[in-house]
Amino acid sequence: MKKLLLALFMGASIGVSAQGFNLDSKVTDFELIGVDNAKHTLSGGNDRNKGAIVIFTCNHCPFSKAYEQRIIDLDNKYRSLGYPVIAISSNDPAIEPEDSFEEMQKLAAEKKYPFPYLFDETQEVAKAYGATRTPHVFVVEKVKDAYVLRYRGAIDDNAKPEGEIKKKYVEDAVDALLAKKKVKVKEVKAVGCTIKWKKD
Amino acid sequence: MRKFIYIISFFFSAQFALAQEVPTLLFKDILKKVENTEGLVILNVWATWCKPCVAELPHFQKVQDSLRSQGVHIIIASADFDTQIPNIKPFLEKRSLTLDACHIKDGGESGWIDLFDPSFSGAIPATAFYLNGKKVLFHEGDFKEEELFKIVNEILKQK
C-alpha cells in the first residue's frame, strides 16, 4: 500500500529528489557569481587551501539567521588554516524575495561577511550536492586536484541561539582533517528551512 | 459585589486561558501518543517562521474538520525555538486553527529526525501518516489541498 500511495503522490507533486554526492567521493566544482559580482569556484581560491566548508544558507531562514555568527566564526577560525567558508544561497527569490541577489549583497555588506556569498540562481549546485535545507554544510577536502566530501549536515547539535552546544560537528570534522585523521561523524541531520525550489 | 467578583474571576480565567501554552514534549513521547492512537493520525512538523508550513496548515484544518468523524486525527508539532513557545497558541488562534498542537522539546537537536523517518533530511514541513499506529507514508515538503485530501481518502479506503 505504501508503494501505491507513493505512486499516487509522486504523480501529483513536483518532487525534488536530493541525491547528491556520496560521502568520501569526489564532488563537482562549480562557478557561481558572488555578492562581490565576481565569479567564484571551489578550486579558485588560495592555492594553499586544503579544502573548503561549503554552506548552503540564505537570508530569510531563521535557522540561517541563528547560525549566521557561527558561520562567520567558522570562516575566521579556519580560513587561515586552509578551510575557508563558501556560502551559497540557492533559494528562488520569486518565492522568497528576501533571498534576492540584491538582498544578499545588502546583508553581506551589513554583516561584513568575511567569506564569499554566492547566488546559485539555476539551483543546479544545490541539486548536485543534494542540499535540501538551510543551513546545510558540506566539508570537502582537497585531494590532489579533486575535492572529496568528508562531512555533510549540521554545524553543531543545537540550533537555538542561546542553546547549549555539546557537539561542534563541522569543527570536529575540519580539525580531524587538519590532523590528517579520519572524520568520525560524517553526517548529522538537523532541522532547517527547505530550499525554495523553483516551481517548474 | 458578587457581580464584581464574578467579573473579576471571569477576567482572570480569560487571562489564564490566553496565557496557556502548547505542551512541549520530547519527540519520542509525541510518537508514542501517535502510535497508541487508533484510526488515521497525521503528524505534521512545522514552525511559525516556516512559510510553506504555515501556508499548508489551513489544509490540515479542513481535513480535520471534514473527516474527524471518520477517525482522522491531526497533530501539528512545532520545531520552533523554545523562546517562541508562548507565541504558538496565539499564532494558531489568530488564524482560527484548532488543530491539536504541541512543541518539540528536542527540536533543535538532531536525534529526533531519524526517529521521525530515516529518509527525513530535516527540511520542514514534513508529514507522516499513521494508520492504527503504523506509519504508512512519509512526505518531506508541503502539500496542496487537493493532494492532501487525495492521500487521506486513499488511506481511509484501506482502513
mmCIF file of N, CA and C in Angstrom, chain A residues 1-6 8-9 11-15 18 60-63 66-67 70 95-98 132-134 136 154 156-162 166 169 188-196 199, chain B residues 47 49-52 79-83 103-114 117-125 131 135-144 147-148 150-151 154-155 158:
data_model
loop_
_atom_site.group_PDB
_atom_site.id
_atom_site.type_symbol
_atom_site.label_atom_id
_atom_site.label_comp_id
_atom_site.label_asym_id
_atom_site.label_seq_id
_atom_site.Cartn_x
_atom_site.Cartn_y
_atom_site.Cartn_z
ATOM 1 N N MET A 1 0.819 -1.194 0.000
ATOM 2 C CA MET A 1 0.000 0.000 0.000
ATOM 3 C C MET A 1 0.865 1.262 0.000
ATOM 4 N N LYS A 2 1.970 1.163 0.685
ATOM 5 C CA LYS A 2 2.861 2.315 0.750
ATOM 6 C C LYS A 2 3.285 2.708 -0.664
ATOM 7 N N LYS A 3 3.570 1.674 -1.464
ATOM 8 C CA LYS A 3 4.005 1.899 -2.838
ATOM 9 C C LYS A 3 2.914 2.614 -3.634
ATOM 10 N N LEU A 4 1.719 2.125 -3.450
ATOM 11 C CA LEU A 4 0.578 2.690 -4.174
ATOM 12 C C LEU A 4 0.417 4.162 -3.831
ATOM 13 N N LEU A 5 0.491 4.428 -2.543
ATOM 14 C CA LEU A 5 0.337 5.812 -2.090
ATOM 15 C C LEU A 5 1.447 6.695 -2.630
ATOM 16 N N LEU A 6 2.642 6.140 -2.601
ATOM 17 C CA LEU A 6 3.776 6.906 -3.089
ATOM 18 C C LEU A 6 3.593 7.225 -4.559
ATOM 19 N N LEU A 8 0.898 7.330 -6.201
ATOM 20 C CA LEU A 8 -0.212 8.266 -6.303
ATOM 21 C C LEU A 8 0.269 9.679 -6.041
ATOM 22 N N PHE A 9 1.109 9.771 -5.020
ATOM 23 C CA PHE A 9 1.549 11.093 -4.624
ATOM 24 C C PHE A 9 2.611 11.658 -5.556
ATOM 25 N N GLY A 11 2.993 11.327 -8.584
ATOM 26 C CA GLY A 11 2.383 11.848 -9.799
ATOM 27 C C GLY A 11 1.879 13.261 -9.608
ATOM 28 N N ALA A 12 1.497 13.552 -8.404
ATOM 29 C CA ALA A 12 0.853 14.841 -8.150
ATOM 30 C C ALA A 12 1.822 15.920 -7.683
ATOM 31 N N SER A 13 3.015 15.513 -7.317
ATOM 32 C CA SER A 13 3.899 16.525 -6.724
ATOM 33 C C SER A 13 5.124 16.791 -7.589
ATOM 34 N N ILE A 14 5.735 17.927 -7.323
ATOM 35 C CA ILE A 14 6.965 18.266 -8.031
ATOM 36 C C ILE A 14 8.091 17.914 -7.075
ATOM 37 N N GLY A 15 8.396 16.663 -6.993
ATOM 38 C CA GLY A 15 9.399 16.236 -6.024
ATOM 39 C C GLY A 15 10.805 16.530 -6.513
ATOM 40 N N ALA A 18 16.722 14.602 -3.581
ATOM 41 C CA ALA A 18 18.025 15.054 -3.128
ATOM 42 C C ALA A 18 18.973 13.870 -3.102
ATOM 43 N N HIS A 60 16.745 34.692 4.514
ATOM 44 C CA HIS A 60 15.482 34.798 5.249
ATOM 45 C C HIS A 60 15.296 33.758 6.362
ATOM 46 N N CYS A 61 15.921 32.616 6.223
ATOM 47 C CA CYS A 61 15.601 31.484 7.107
ATOM 48 C C CYS A 61 16.052 31.725 8.550
ATOM 49 N N PRO A 62 15.141 31.593 9.507
ATOM 50 C CA PRO A 62 15.517 31.821 10.908
ATOM 51 C C PRO A 62 16.654 30.919 11.396
ATOM 52 N N PHE A 63 16.760 29.717 10.822
ATOM 53 C CA PHE A 63 17.875 28.850 11.225
ATOM 54 C C PHE A 63 19.187 29.382 10.669
ATOM 55 N N ALA A 66 20.012 32.233 12.866
ATOM 56 C CA ALA A 66 20.507 31.765 14.164
ATOM 57 C C ALA A 66 21.965 31.327 14.063
ATOM 58 N N TYR A 67 22.345 30.827 12.878
ATOM 59 C CA TYR A 67 23.705 30.316 12.691
ATOM 60 C C TYR A 67 24.660 31.337 12.062
ATOM 61 N N ARG A 70 27.830 32.038 13.841
ATOM 62 C CA ARG A 70 28.654 30.824 13.937
ATOM 63 C C ARG A 70 29.327 30.525 12.600
ATOM 64 N N ILE A 95 9.997 33.105 -4.885
ATOM 65 C CA ILE A 95 9.242 32.555 -3.766
ATOM 66 C C ILE A 95 9.576 33.301 -2.478
ATOM 67 N N GLU A 96 10.865 33.662 -2.334
ATOM 68 C CA GLU A 96 11.305 34.334 -1.109
ATOM 69 C C GLU A 96 12.085 35.598 -1.491
ATOM 70 N N PRO A 97 11.378 36.739 -1.648
ATOM 71 C CA PRO A 97 12.036 37.973 -2.119
ATOM 72 C C PRO A 97 13.233 38.399 -1.264
ATOM 73 N N GLU A 98 13.202 38.028 0.026
ATOM 74 C CA GLU A 98 14.310 38.393 0.912
ATOM 75 C C GLU A 98 15.615 37.714 0.475
ATOM 76 N N THR A 132 19.288 20.178 0.846
ATOM 77 C CA THR A 132 17.825 20.227 0.933
ATOM 78 C C THR A 132 17.351 21.384 1.803
ATOM 79 N N ARG A 133 18.203 21.866 2.671
ATOM 80 C CA ARG A 133 17.747 22.847 3.661
ATOM 81 C C ARG A 133 18.823 23.891 3.912
ATOM 82 N N THR A 134 18.441 24.914 4.635
ATOM 83 C CA THR A 134 19.417 25.915 5.049
ATOM 84 C C THR A 134 19.382 26.015 6.567
ATOM 85 N N HIS A 136 22.911 23.998 5.443
ATOM 86 C CA HIS A 136 23.291 22.611 5.164
ATOM 87 C C HIS A 136 24.758 22.646 4.746
ATOM 88 N N ALA A 154 24.790 19.165 9.766
ATOM 89 C CA ALA A 154 24.581 20.288 10.673
ATOM 90 C C ALA A 154 25.904 20.901 11.130
ATOM 91 N N ASP A 156 26.338 22.234 14.316
ATOM 92 C CA ASP A 156 26.539 21.710 15.662
ATOM 93 C C ASP A 156 25.225 21.076 16.126
ATOM 94 N N ASP A 157 25.135 20.739 17.406
ATOM 95 C CA ASP A 157 23.961 19.996 17.849
ATOM 96 C C ASP A 157 22.889 20.873 18.493
ATOM 97 N N ASN A 158 22.993 22.165 18.346
ATOM 98 C CA ASN A 158 21.930 23.000 18.917
ATOM 99 C C ASN A 158 21.720 24.273 18.109
ATOM 100 N N ALA A 159 20.605 24.310 17.402
ATOM 101 C CA ALA A 159 20.322 25.466 16.546
ATOM 102 C C ALA A 159 19.913 26.693 17.350
ATOM 103 N N LYS A 160 19.410 26.439 18.544
ATOM 104 C CA LYS A 160 18.880 27.557 19.319
ATOM 105 C C LYS A 160 19.983 28.563 19.637
ATOM 106 N N PRO A 161 19.697 29.840 19.382
ATOM 107 C CA PRO A 161 20.738 30.859 19.542
ATOM 108 C C PRO A 161 21.358 30.868 20.946
ATOM 109 N N GLU A 162 20.529 30.603 21.964
ATOM 110 C CA GLU A 162 21.080 30.637 23.317
ATOM 111 C C GLU A 162 21.229 29.218 23.881
ATOM 112 N N LYS A 166 26.826 20.969 22.638
ATOM 113 C CA LYS A 166 27.687 19.907 23.182
ATOM 114 C C LYS A 166 28.633 19.392 22.110
ATOM 115 N N TYR A 169 30.006 19.663 15.149
ATOM 116 C CA TYR A 169 30.297 18.660 14.121
ATOM 117 C C TYR A 169 31.260 19.155 13.036
ATOM 118 N N VAL A 188 25.316 14.451 10.012
ATOM 119 C CA VAL A 188 24.357 14.728 11.079
ATOM 120 C C VAL A 188 23.226 15.562 10.499
ATOM 121 N N LYS A 189 22.020 15.093 10.705
ATOM 122 C CA LYS A 189 20.868 15.844 10.201
ATOM 123 C C LYS A 189 20.459 16.930 11.185
ATOM 124 N N ALA A 190 19.771 17.921 10.689
ATOM 125 C CA ALA A 190 19.242 18.978 11.550
ATOM 126 C C ALA A 190 18.042 19.604 10.880
ATOM 127 N N VAL A 191 17.231 20.258 11.682
ATOM 128 C CA VAL A 191 16.087 20.959 11.114
ATOM 129 C C VAL A 191 16.585 22.192 10.372
ATOM 130 N N GLY A 192 15.902 22.521 9.316
ATOM 131 C CA GLY A 192 16.235 23.737 8.591
ATOM 132 C C GLY A 192 15.083 24.114 7.697
ATOM 133 N N CYS A 193 15.231 25.270 7.029
ATOM 134 C CA CYS A 193 14.200 25.690 6.077
ATOM 135 C C CYS A 193 14.439 24.930 4.779
ATOM 136 N N THR A 194 13.391 24.512 4.135
ATOM 137 C CA THR A 194 13.523 23.859 2.838
ATOM 138 C C THR A 194 14.144 24.845 1.854
ATOM 139 N N ILE A 195 15.010 24.358 0.997
ATOM 140 C CA ILE A 195 15.485 25.225 -0.094
ATOM 141 C C ILE A 195 14.272 25.524 -0.970
ATOM 142 N N LYS A 196 14.106 26.791 -1.297
ATOM 143 C CA LYS A 196 12.912 27.193 -2.050
ATOM 144 C C LYS A 196 13.134 26.936 -3.534
ATOM 145 N N LYS A 199 9.306 26.695 -9.045
ATOM 146 C CA LYS A 199 8.138 25.929 -9.470
ATOM 147 C C LYS A 199 8.237 25.769 -10.982
ATOM 148 N N ALA B 47 6.785 25.106 11.798
ATOM 149 C CA ALA B 47 7.273 26.151 12.696
ATOM 150 C C ALA B 47 6.615 27.458 12.294
ATOM 151 N N TRP B 49 7.857 30.257 11.820
ATOM 152 C CA TRP B 49 8.664 31.036 10.876
ATOM 153 C C TRP B 49 8.682 30.434 9.479
ATOM 154 N N CYS B 50 8.162 29.221 9.349
ATOM 155 C CA CYS B 50 8.296 28.470 8.091
ATOM 156 C C CYS B 50 7.104 28.754 7.181
ATOM 157 N N LYS B 51 7.343 29.536 6.137
ATOM 158 C CA LYS B 51 6.253 29.976 5.259
ATOM 159 C C LYS B 51 5.450 28.833 4.637
ATOM 160 N N PRO B 52 6.125 27.879 3.963
ATOM 161 C CA PRO B 52 5.327 26.803 3.354
ATOM 162 C C PRO B 52 4.559 25.996 4.397
ATOM 163 N N ALA B 79 8.591 22.924 15.526
ATOM 164 C CA ALA B 79 10.040 22.844 15.743
ATOM 165 C C ALA B 79 10.611 24.228 16.039
ATOM 166 N N ASP B 80 9.760 25.127 16.513
ATOM 167 C CA ASP B 80 10.212 26.469 16.858
ATOM 168 C C ASP B 80 11.223 26.437 18.003
ATOM 169 N N PHE B 81 11.987 27.518 18.106
ATOM 170 C CA PHE B 81 12.877 27.660 19.264
ATOM 171 C C PHE B 81 12.021 27.796 20.531
ATOM 172 N N ASP B 82 12.602 27.419 21.671
ATOM 173 C CA ASP B 82 11.907 27.478 22.969
ATOM 174 C C ASP B 82 11.289 28.844 23.244
ATOM 175 N N THR B 83 12.019 29.883 22.856
ATOM 176 C CA THR B 83 11.578 31.247 23.150
ATOM 177 C C THR B 83 10.255 31.579 22.459
ATOM 178 N N HIS B 103 4.771 21.311 20.969
ATOM 179 C CA HIS B 103 6.094 21.821 20.603
ATOM 180 C C HIS B 103 7.101 20.699 20.824
ATOM 181 N N ILE B 104 8.062 20.581 19.912
ATOM 182 C CA ILE B 104 9.073 19.522 20.048
ATOM 183 C C ILE B 104 10.214 20.046 20.918
ATOM 184 N N LYS B 105 10.277 19.481 22.118
ATOM 185 C CA LYS B 105 11.255 19.937 23.106
ATOM 186 C C LYS B 105 12.686 19.781 22.586
ATOM 187 N N ASP B 106 12.937 18.659 21.920
ATOM 188 C CA ASP B 106 14.291 18.392 21.417
ATOM 189 C C ASP B 106 14.413 18.736 19.931
ATOM 190 N N GLY B 107 13.572 19.663 19.469
ATOM 191 C CA GLY B 107 13.529 20.015 18.043
ATOM 192 C C GLY B 107 14.800 20.652 17.508
ATOM 193 N N GLY B 108 15.581 21.279 18.388
ATOM 194 C CA GLY B 108 16.807 21.928 17.942
ATOM 195 C C GLY B 108 17.960 20.948 17.821
ATOM 196 N N GLU B 109 17.715 19.715 18.265
ATOM 197 C CA GLU B 109 18.767 18.709 18.216
ATOM 198 C C GLU B 109 18.583 17.817 16.987
ATOM 199 N N SER B 110 19.444 16.832 16.834
ATOM 200 C CA SER B 110 19.377 16.058 15.599
ATOM 201 C C SER B 110 18.745 14.678 15.784
ATOM 202 N N GLY B 111 18.712 14.192 17.020
ATOM 203 C CA GLY B 111 18.289 12.816 17.269
ATOM 204 C C GLY B 111 16.894 12.450 16.793
ATOM 205 N N TRP B 112 15.970 13.395 16.884
ATOM 206 C CA TRP B 112 14.575 13.071 16.580
ATOM 207 C C TRP B 112 14.315 12.921 15.088
ATOM 208 N N ILE B 113 15.207 13.433 14.252
ATOM 209 C CA ILE B 113 14.961 13.487 12.805
ATOM 210 C C ILE B 113 14.856 12.073 12.204
ATOM 211 N N ASP B 114 15.822 11.206 12.541
ATOM 212 C CA ASP B 114 15.761 9.828 12.046
ATOM 213 C C ASP B 114 14.612 9.052 12.674
ATOM 214 N N ASP B 117 11.587 9.815 10.486
ATOM 215 C CA ASP B 117 11.736 8.930 9.332
ATOM 216 C C ASP B 117 13.194 8.939 8.889
ATOM 217 N N PRO B 118 13.746 7.745 8.600
ATOM 218 C CA PRO B 118 15.158 7.704 8.190
ATOM 219 C C PRO B 118 15.428 8.513 6.922
ATOM 220 N N SER B 119 14.400 8.737 6.106
ATOM 221 C CA SER B 119 14.618 9.495 4.868
ATOM 222 C C SER B 119 14.477 11.006 5.065
ATOM 223 N N PHE B 120 14.102 11.402 6.265
ATOM 224 C CA PHE B 120 13.865 12.824 6.559
ATOM 225 C C PHE B 120 15.195 13.563 6.657
ATOM 226 N N SER B 121 15.344 14.635 5.853
ATOM 227 C CA SER B 121 16.610 15.386 5.861
ATOM 228 C C SER B 121 16.632 16.472 6.925
ATOM 229 N N GLY B 122 15.445 16.831 7.423
ATOM 230 C CA GLY B 122 15.377 17.910 8.408
ATOM 231 C C GLY B 122 14.715 19.152 7.843
ATOM 232 N N ALA B 123 14.515 19.171 6.526
ATOM 233 C CA ALA B 123 13.859 20.322 5.908
ATOM 234 C C ALA B 123 12.357 20.234 6.193
ATOM 235 N N ILE B 124 11.798 21.308 6.727
ATOM 236 C CA ILE B 124 10.371 21.280 7.038
ATOM 237 C C ILE B 124 9.604 22.187 6.068
ATOM 238 N N PRO B 125 8.285 21.916 5.830
ATOM 239 C CA PRO B 125 7.448 20.971 6.555
ATOM 240 C C PRO B 125 7.711 19.511 6.175
ATOM 241 N N LEU B 131 -1.628 4.697 10.286
ATOM 242 C CA LEU B 131 -2.923 4.029 10.337
ATOM 243 C C LEU B 131 -2.865 3.015 11.470
ATOM 244 N N LYS B 135 3.107 3.604 10.624
ATOM 245 C CA LYS B 135 3.350 4.632 9.605
ATOM 246 C C LYS B 135 3.131 4.048 8.211
ATOM 247 N N VAL B 136 2.282 4.716 7.427
ATOM 248 C CA VAL B 136 2.029 4.221 6.074
ATOM 249 C C VAL B 136 2.628 5.137 5.001
ATOM 250 N N LEU B 137 2.933 6.365 5.369
ATOM 251 C CA LEU B 137 3.506 7.275 4.374
ATOM 252 C C LEU B 137 4.251 8.400 5.076
ATOM 253 N N PHE B 138 5.402 8.767 4.494
ATOM 254 C CA PHE B 138 6.145 9.922 4.996
ATOM 255 C C PHE B 138 6.392 10.859 3.825
ATOM 256 N N HIS B 139 6.243 12.136 4.063
ATOM 257 C CA HIS B 139 6.489 13.097 2.987
ATOM 258 C C HIS B 139 7.236 14.320 3.497
ATOM 259 N N GLU B 140 8.367 14.624 2.849
ATOM 260 C CA GLU B 140 9.112 15.849 3.164
ATOM 261 C C GLU B 140 8.716 16.898 2.130
ATOM 262 N N GLY B 141 8.205 18.017 2.579
ATOM 263 C CA GLY B 141 7.731 19.061 1.671
ATOM 264 C C GLY B 141 6.286 19.399 1.990
ATOM 265 N N ASP B 142 5.761 20.398 1.278
ATOM 266 C CA ASP B 142 4.385 20.804 1.602
ATOM 267 C C ASP B 142 3.373 20.110 0.689
ATOM 268 N N PHE B 143 2.096 20.313 1.013
ATOM 269 C CA PHE B 143 1.008 19.725 0.240
ATOM 270 C C PHE B 143 0.118 20.819 -0.327
ATOM 271 N N LYS B 144 -0.418 20.541 -1.495
ATOM 272 C CA LYS B 144 -1.546 21.342 -1.961
ATOM 273 C C LYS B 144 -2.775 20.712 -1.333
ATOM 274 N N GLU B 147 -3.990 17.525 -2.967
ATOM 275 C CA GLU B 147 -3.059 16.399 -2.769
ATOM 276 C C GLU B 147 -3.316 15.746 -1.420
ATOM 277 N N LEU B 148 -3.459 16.603 -0.413
ATOM 278 C CA LEU B 148 -3.642 16.107 0.945
ATOM 279 C C LEU B 148 -4.942 15.295 1.055
ATOM 280 N N LYS B 150 -6.526 13.816 -1.317
ATOM 281 C CA LYS B 150 -6.405 12.604 -2.129
ATOM 282 C C LYS B 150 -5.715 11.496 -1.323
ATOM 283 N N ILE B 151 -4.613 11.869 -0.665
ATOM 284 C CA ILE B 151 -3.854 10.893 0.122
ATOM 285 C C ILE B 151 -4.678 10.393 1.303
ATOM 286 N N GLU B 154 -7.365 8.064 0.190
ATOM 287 C CA GLU B 154 -6.779 6.788 -0.243
ATOM 288 C C GLU B 154 -6.450 5.926 0.975
ATOM 289 N N ILE B 155 -5.893 6.527 2.015
ATOM 290 C CA ILE B 155 -5.547 5.750 3.212
ATOM 291 C C ILE B 155 -6.826 5.280 3.904
ATOM 292 N N GLN B 158 -8.270 2.080 2.814
ATOM 293 C CA GLN B 158 -7.542 0.849 3.208
ATOM 294 C C GLN B 158 -7.864 0.428 4.633
#
